Amino acid sequence: MIRMPLNGHDLAQAGNLRVLLVDEIAVLRDGLRVSLGSEAGIEVVGAARSVPEALRIAVQTQPQLVVSDLQIGGQSLAELVAGLGRVGCSARVLVLTSQAGEEHMRVAMQAGARAYLLKDDGYAELLEALRVVGSGRRFFSDSVESRILSQYAERVAARFAVAAAPITPREREVLALIGAGEPNKVIAKNLHLSVKTVEKHRSNLMRKLGLHNTAAVTAYAIRQGLVGQAQAAASR
Amino acid sequence: VRDALKRVLEEDELQVDVAADAETALVQLNRQAYDLVILDIIMPGMDGVELLRRLRAEFPGLRVIAISGGGNFELSGYGPDAVTTRAYLAAAANVGADAVLAKPFETAELEALIRPLLK
């Protein structure tokens, strides 16, 4: 589990954590109300099936924590969070959902959620999430954390796969001439290519090599010993 | 799962009928007297807790065991310790289930719950 640094005061110090549950599914709502209601240090102040109902209960009960799904009665978590702000409720929001996609997690965190858990995560993790968020930190369950890390790793691997693509013989020739300080027009003429094609080779080279300007490409070509070859070829 | 459970319980010399959903179960219960119902929480149509409410209202003497492996009503999941499992079984107990059991379970665990309820 990831527990982010403290960014709020510890609510549990002031007594029971006051929790509002928001979910469309009655069985889950009712069951969580019973389960969490029997936990020490937690008081379930209400359970709502829609955003308007949640806001009504929030005004009446002033919960400190709201556990909500991402979609509630056709409305989004962002609408719930905005509504809570409108009615003067500063509750911290925890997401409890079956949506495991990275985009869902990003949207939830942007909306202001302090925690993200899946409904199939362990009940003990939900209890821990309530206490962690109550103490002012953020919380991601083990399964969410592992999804975030694996999705990040996939993106990084994809980026390296592109960068590690081998340089073609033609790109090598273009690289040597760039290193020799030749402009695109001269390179095009020397290699019997159009200027547009040379520009394309230059941009592919920069992408593959992870270089961001001509000076860096020139320096790379010199380091690789390509410049002398180009000059020798040009003199032949 | 229903049929496998039926075979196991019949080996214990219990007479067992199965129903695929809550509505079918209610029809069967109105046709014939039963001593015990084992119900799942996630079912097509009426869920197990709603069925349990109906059973408590219409068949007060009936014993009920609620089982659940969690998951949710759109996607299937399965975890004996999951938030959903805990919540569904707590909801069932709150509505009056005589016993609850998290899936997956050993046959012996279910049999141990059934025996005292049928005495």
Coordinates of C-alpha atoms in Angstrom, one line a residue:
Chain A
M1 CA 0.0 0.0 0.0
I2 CA 1.1 3.5 -0.6
R3 CA 0.7 6.0 2.2
M4 CA 1.4 9.5 1.0
P5 CA 2.8 12.2 3.4
L6 CA 0.6 14.0 5.9
N7 CA -1.3 16.9 4.4
G8 CA -4.1 17.4 6.9
H9 CA -4.8 17.1 10.6
D10 CA -5.6 13.8 12.2
L11 CA -9.4 13.5 12.5
A12 CA -9.2 10.4 14.7
Q13 CA -7.7 12.5 17.5
A14 CA -11.1 14.2 17.9
G15 CA -12.9 10.9 18.5
N16 CA -14.8 8.6 16.1
L17 CA -14.3 8.9 12.4
R18 CA -17.7 10.0 11.0
V19 CA -18.3 8.2 7.7
L20 CA -20.9 8.7 5.0
L21 CA -21.3 5.8 2.5
V22 CA -22.4 6.6 -1.1
D23 CA -23.1 3.7 -3.5
E24 CA -25.9 2.7 -5.8
I25 CA -26.0 -0.9 -4.7
A26 CA -28.2 -1.3 -1.7
V27 CA -26.7 -4.6 -0.4
L28 CA -23.2 -3.1 -0.4
R29 CA -24.5 0.1 1.3
D30 CA -26.5 -1.8 3.9
G31 CA -23.7 -4.3 4.5
L32 CA -21.0 -1.7 4.9
R33 CA -23.1 0.3 7.2
V34 CA -23.4 -2.8 9.5
S35 CA -19.8 -3.9 9.2
L36 CA -18.2 -0.5 9.6
G37 CA -20.7 0.5 12.2
S38 CA -19.4 -2.3 14.4
E39 CA -15.7 -1.1 14.2
A40 CA -14.1 0.7 17.0
G41 CA -13.4 4.4 16.2
I42 CA -15.8 4.5 13.2
E43 CA -19.3 5.9 13.2
V44 CA -21.4 5.5 10.0
V45 CA -23.5 8.7 9.9
G46 CA -25.4 7.7 6.8
A47 CA -25.7 5.9 3.5
A48 CA -26.8 7.4 0.3
R49 CA -27.8 6.0 -3.1
S50 CA -27.4 9.3 -5.0
V51 CA -25.5 12.5 -5.0
P52 CA -28.5 14.7 -3.9
E53 CA -29.2 12.2 -1.1
A54 CA -25.5 12.3 -0.1
L55 CA -25.5 16.0 0.0
R56 CA -28.6 16.1 2.2
I57 CA -27.1 13.7 4.7
A58 CA -23.8 15.6 4.6
V59 CA -25.5 18.8 5.6
Q60 CA -27.3 17.1 8.4
T61 CA -24.5 15.0 9.7
Q62 CA -21.2 16.7 8.7
P63 CA -19.2 13.5 8.0
Q64 CA -15.4 13.7 8.0
L65 CA -15.0 10.9 5.5
V66 CA -17.1 10.0 2.5
V67 CA -16.7 6.5 0.9
S68 CA -18.1 6.7 -2.6
D69 CA -18.1 4.8 -6.0
L70 CA -17.1 6.7 -9.1
Q71 CA -20.6 6.8 -10.6
I72 CA -23.6 7.3 -8.4
G73 CA -27.1 7.4 -9.9
G74 CA -25.8 8.8 -13.2
Q75 CA -23.6 11.4 -11.5
S76 CA -19.8 11.4 -11.1
L77 CA -17.5 11.6 -8.2
A78 CA -16.4 15.0 -9.3
E79 CA -20.1 16.2 -9.0
L80 CA -20.2 14.7 -5.5
V81 CA -17.0 16.4 -4.4
A82 CA -18.1 19.7 -5.9
G83 CA -21.5 19.4 -4.2
L84 CA -19.8 18.7 -0.8
G85 CA -17.8 21.9 -1.2
R86 CA -20.9 23.8 -2.1
V87 CA -22.8 22.7 1.0
G88 CA -19.8 23.5 3.2
C89 CA -18.8 19.9 3.9
S90 CA -15.0 19.5 4.1
A91 CA -15.1 15.7 4.2
R92 CA -12.2 13.7 2.7
V93 CA -13.4 11.4 -0.1
L94 CA -12.3 7.8 -0.5
V95 CA -13.1 6.0 -3.7
L96 CA -14.4 2.4 -3.4
T97 CA -15.2 1.0 -6.9
S98 CA -14.9 -1.9 -9.2
Q99 CA -13.2 0.3 -11.9
A100 CA -9.6 -0.6 -12.0
G101 CA -8.5 1.4 -15.0
E102 CA -5.7 4.0 -14.8
E103 CA -7.9 6.7 -16.4
H104 CA -10.6 6.1 -13.7
M105 CA -7.9 6.5 -11.0
R106 CA -6.6 9.7 -12.6
V107 CA -10.0 11.2 -12.8
A108 CA -10.7 10.3 -9.2
M109 CA -7.5 11.8 -7.9
Q110 CA -8.1 15.0 -10.0
A111 CA -11.6 15.2 -8.5
G112 CA -9.9 15.4 -5.1
A113 CA -10.2 11.8 -3.8
R114 CA -7.8 10.9 -1.0
A115 CA -7.9 7.1 -1.5
Y116 CA -8.6 4.6 -4.2
L117 CA -9.7 1.0 -3.4
L118 CA -11.4 -1.7 -5.3
K119 CA -14.5 -3.4 -4.0
D120 CA -12.7 -6.8 -4.2
D121 CA -9.9 -5.5 -2.1
G122 CA -9.7 -6.8 1.5
Y123 CA -12.1 -5.4 4.1
A124 CA -9.0 -4.8 6.3
E125 CA -7.6 -2.5 3.7
L126 CA -10.8 -0.4 3.7
L127 CA -10.5 -0.1 7.5
E128 CA -6.8 1.0 7.1
A129 CA -7.8 3.4 4.3
L130 CA -10.3 5.1 6.6
R131 CA -7.7 5.5 9.3
V132 CA -4.9 6.6 7.0
V133 CA -7.1 9.2 5.2
G134 CA -8.5 10.2 8.6
S135 CA -5.0 11.0 9.7
G136 CA -4.5 13.3 6.7
R137 CA -2.6 11.0 4.3
R138 CA -3.6 9.4 1.0
F139 CA -4.1 5.7 0.5
F140 CA -3.9 3.3 -2.5
S141 CA -4.7 -0.4 -1.8
D142 CA -2.2 -3.0 -2.7
S143 CA -4.0 -4.0 -5.9
V144 CA -4.4 -0.4 -7.0
E145 CA -0.8 0.3 -6.3
S146 CA 0.3 -2.7 -8.3
R147 CA -1.9 -1.7 -11.2
I148 CA -0.5 1.9 -11.2
L149 CA 3.1 0.6 -11.1
S150 CA 2.5 -2.0 -13.9
Q151 CA 0.8 0.5 -16.1
Y152 CA 3.6 3.0 -15.5
A153 CA 6.2 0.3 -16.2
E154 CA 4.4 -0.6 -19.5
R155 CA 4.6 3.1 -20.6
V156 CA 8.3 3.4 -19.7
A157 CA 9.0 0.1 -21.5
A158 CA 7.2 1.3 -24.6
R159 CA 9.1 4.5 -24.6
F160 CA 12.5 2.7 -24.3
A161 CA 11.4 0.2 -27.0
V162 CA 11.0 3.1 -29.5
A163 CA 14.2 4.8 -28.4
A164 CA 16.1 1.5 -28.7
A165 CA 15.0 0.9 -32.3
P166 CA 18.2 0.3 -34.4
I167 CA 19.4 3.1 -36.7
T168 CA 19.1 2.2 -40.4
P169 CA 22.1 2.4 -42.7
R170 CA 20.6 5.4 -44.4
E171 CA 20.0 7.2 -41.0
R172 CA 23.6 6.5 -40.2
E173 CA 24.7 8.3 -43.4
V174 CA 22.5 11.2 -42.5
L175 CA 23.9 11.3 -39.0
A176 CA 27.5 11.3 -40.3
L177 CA 26.7 14.3 -42.5
I178 CA 24.9 16.2 -39.7
G179 CA 27.9 15.6 -37.6
A180 CA 30.1 17.1 -40.4
G181 CA 27.9 20.2 -40.1
E182 CA 26.2 19.8 -43.4
P183 CA 22.8 21.5 -43.9
N184 CA 19.8 19.4 -45.0
K185 CA 20.0 20.7 -48.5
V186 CA 23.6 19.5 -48.9
I187 CA 22.8 16.2 -47.2
A188 CA 19.9 15.7 -49.6
K189 CA 22.1 16.4 -52.6
N190 CA 24.9 14.1 -51.4
L191 CA 22.6 11.2 -50.7
H192 CA 20.3 11.8 -53.7
L193 CA 17.3 12.3 -51.4
S194 CA 14.7 15.0 -51.1
V195 CA 15.1 17.6 -48.4
K196 CA 11.8 16.4 -46.9
T197 CA 13.2 12.8 -46.6
V198 CA 16.3 14.1 -44.9
E199 CA 14.2 16.0 -42.4
K200 CA 12.3 12.8 -41.7
H201 CA 15.6 10.9 -41.1
R202 CA 16.8 13.7 -38.9
S203 CA 13.7 13.6 -36.8
N204 CA 13.7 9.8 -36.5
L205 CA 17.3 9.9 -35.4
M206 CA 16.6 12.5 -32.7
R207 CA 13.7 10.4 -31.4
K208 CA 15.7 7.1 -31.5
L209 CA 18.7 8.6 -29.8
G210 CA 16.8 10.7 -27.4
L211 CA 18.5 13.9 -28.6
H212 CA 16.7 17.2 -28.7
N213 CA 18.8 19.5 -30.9
T214 CA 21.2 19.6 -33.8
A215 CA 24.2 20.3 -31.5
A216 CA 23.5 17.1 -29.5
V217 CA 23.2 15.1 -32.8
T218 CA 26.5 16.6 -34.0
A219 CA 28.3 15.8 -30.7
Y220 CA 26.8 12.2 -30.9
A221 CA 28.1 11.7 -34.4
I222 CA 31.6 12.9 -33.5
R223 CA 31.7 10.6 -30.4
Q224 CA 30.7 7.7 -32.6
G225 CA 33.5 8.5 -35.0
L226 CA 31.2 9.0 -37.9
V227 CA 32.3 12.4 -38.9
G228 CA 35.7 11.4 -40.3
Q229 CA 34.0 8.6 -42.3
A230 CA 31.6 11.2 -43.8
Q231 CA 34.4 13.5 -44.7
A232 CA 36.4 10.7 -46.2
A233 CA 33.4 9.5 -48.2
A234 CA 32.8 13.1 -49.4
S235 CA 36.4 13.4 -50.5
R236 CA 36.3 10.2 -52.5
Chain B
V1 CA -22.2 -25.0 -8.3
R2 CA -25.9 -25.4 -7.4
D3 CA -26.0 -28.9 -8.8
A4 CA -22.7 -29.9 -7.2
L5 CA -24.0 -28.7 -3.8
K6 CA -27.3 -30.6 -4.3
R7 CA -25.4 -33.8 -4.9
V8 CA -23.2 -33.3 -1.8
L9 CA -26.2 -32.6 0.4
E10 CA -28.2 -35.5 -1.0
E11 CA -25.4 -37.7 0.1
D12 CA -26.1 -36.4 3.6
E13 CA -29.7 -37.8 3.1
L14 CA -31.2 -34.3 2.7
Q15 CA -33.9 -33.7 0.0
V16 CA -32.7 -30.8 -2.1
D17 CA -34.3 -28.7 -4.8
V18 CA -32.5 -26.0 -6.6
A19 CA -33.7 -22.6 -8.1
A20 CA -31.7 -20.5 -10.5
D21 CA -33.0 -17.1 -9.1
A22 CA -35.0 -15.6 -6.3
E23 CA -38.3 -15.4 -8.2
T24 CA -38.1 -19.2 -9.0
A25 CA -37.3 -19.9 -5.3
L26 CA -40.3 -18.0 -4.1
V27 CA -42.6 -19.9 -6.5
Q28 CA -41.2 -23.2 -5.2
L29 CA -41.5 -22.1 -1.6
N30 CA -45.1 -21.3 -2.1
R31 CA -45.8 -24.7 -3.7
Q32 CA -44.0 -26.8 -1.1
A33 CA -42.8 -26.6 2.5
Y34 CA -39.1 -26.4 3.1
D35 CA -37.0 -26.3 6.3
L36 CA -33.9 -24.5 5.0
V37 CA -32.9 -22.2 2.2
I38 CA -29.3 -21.7 1.2
L39 CA -29.1 -18.5 -0.9
D40 CA -26.4 -16.6 -2.7
I41 CA -26.3 -12.8 -2.5
I42 CA -25.5 -12.1 -6.1
M43 CA -28.2 -13.5 -8.3
P44 CA -29.8 -12.4 -11.5
G45 CA -32.8 -10.2 -10.7
M46 CA -33.7 -10.0 -7.1
D47 CA -30.5 -10.2 -4.9
G48 CA -30.1 -12.5 -1.9
V49 CA -30.7 -9.9 0.7
E50 CA -34.0 -8.8 -0.8
L51 CA -35.0 -12.5 -1.1
L52 CA -34.2 -12.9 2.5
R53 CA -36.4 -10.0 3.5
R54 CA -39.2 -11.6 1.6
L55 CA -38.6 -15.0 3.3
R56 CA -38.6 -13.4 6.7
A57 CA -41.9 -11.7 5.9
E58 CA -43.6 -14.6 4.2
F59 CA -42.0 -17.7 5.8
P60 CA -41.0 -16.7 9.3
G61 CA -40.1 -20.2 10.4
L62 CA -37.7 -21.0 7.5
R63 CA -34.0 -21.3 8.3
V64 CA -31.7 -19.4 6.0
I65 CA -28.0 -19.7 5.3
A66 CA -26.6 -16.9 3.1
I67 CA -23.4 -17.4 1.1
S68 CA -21.3 -15.0 -0.8
G69 CA -17.9 -14.7 -2.4
G70 CA -18.1 -11.0 -2.9
G71 CA -17.8 -9.5 -6.3
N72 CA -20.3 -7.0 -7.6
F73 CA -23.4 -6.8 -9.7
E74 CA -21.6 -5.9 -12.9
L75 CA -18.4 -7.9 -12.8
S76 CA -17.7 -11.1 -11.0
G77 CA -15.0 -11.2 -8.4
Y78 CA -14.3 -13.7 -5.7
G79 CA -12.6 -13.1 -2.4
P80 CA -13.5 -14.4 1.0
D81 CA -12.0 -11.4 2.7
A82 CA -13.2 -8.8 0.2
V83 CA -15.0 -5.6 1.1
T84 CA -18.0 -6.9 -0.9
T85 CA -18.1 -10.3 0.8
R86 CA -18.0 -8.8 4.2
A87 CA -20.6 -6.3 3.3
Y88 CA -23.0 -8.7 1.6
L89 CA -22.8 -11.2 4.5
A90 CA -23.2 -8.5 7.1
A91 CA -26.3 -7.2 5.2
A92 CA -27.7 -10.8 5.2
A93 CA -27.1 -11.3 8.9
N94 CA -28.7 -7.9 9.6
V95 CA -31.8 -8.9 7.7
G96 CA -32.0 -12.2 9.7
A97 CA -30.0 -14.9 8.1
D98 CA -29.5 -17.8 10.6
A99 CA -25.9 -18.2 9.3
V100 CA -23.6 -16.8 6.7
L101 CA -20.7 -18.3 4.9
A102 CA -18.0 -16.8 2.7
K103 CA -17.1 -18.5 -0.5
P104 CA -15.1 -20.4 -1.3
F105 CA -15.9 -22.9 1.5
E106 CA -15.3 -26.5 2.3
T107 CA -18.4 -28.7 2.1
A108 CA -17.8 -29.6 5.8
E109 CA -18.1 -26.0 6.8
L110 CA -21.6 -25.8 5.1
E111 CA -22.6 -29.1 6.6
A112 CA -21.5 -27.9 10.1
L113 CA -23.9 -24.9 9.7
I114 CA -26.8 -26.9 8.3
R115 CA -26.9 -29.7 11.0
P116 CA -27.8 -27.5 14.1
L117 CA -30.3 -25.5 12.0
L118 CA -32.2 -28.7 11.1
K119 CA -32.4 -30.2 14.6

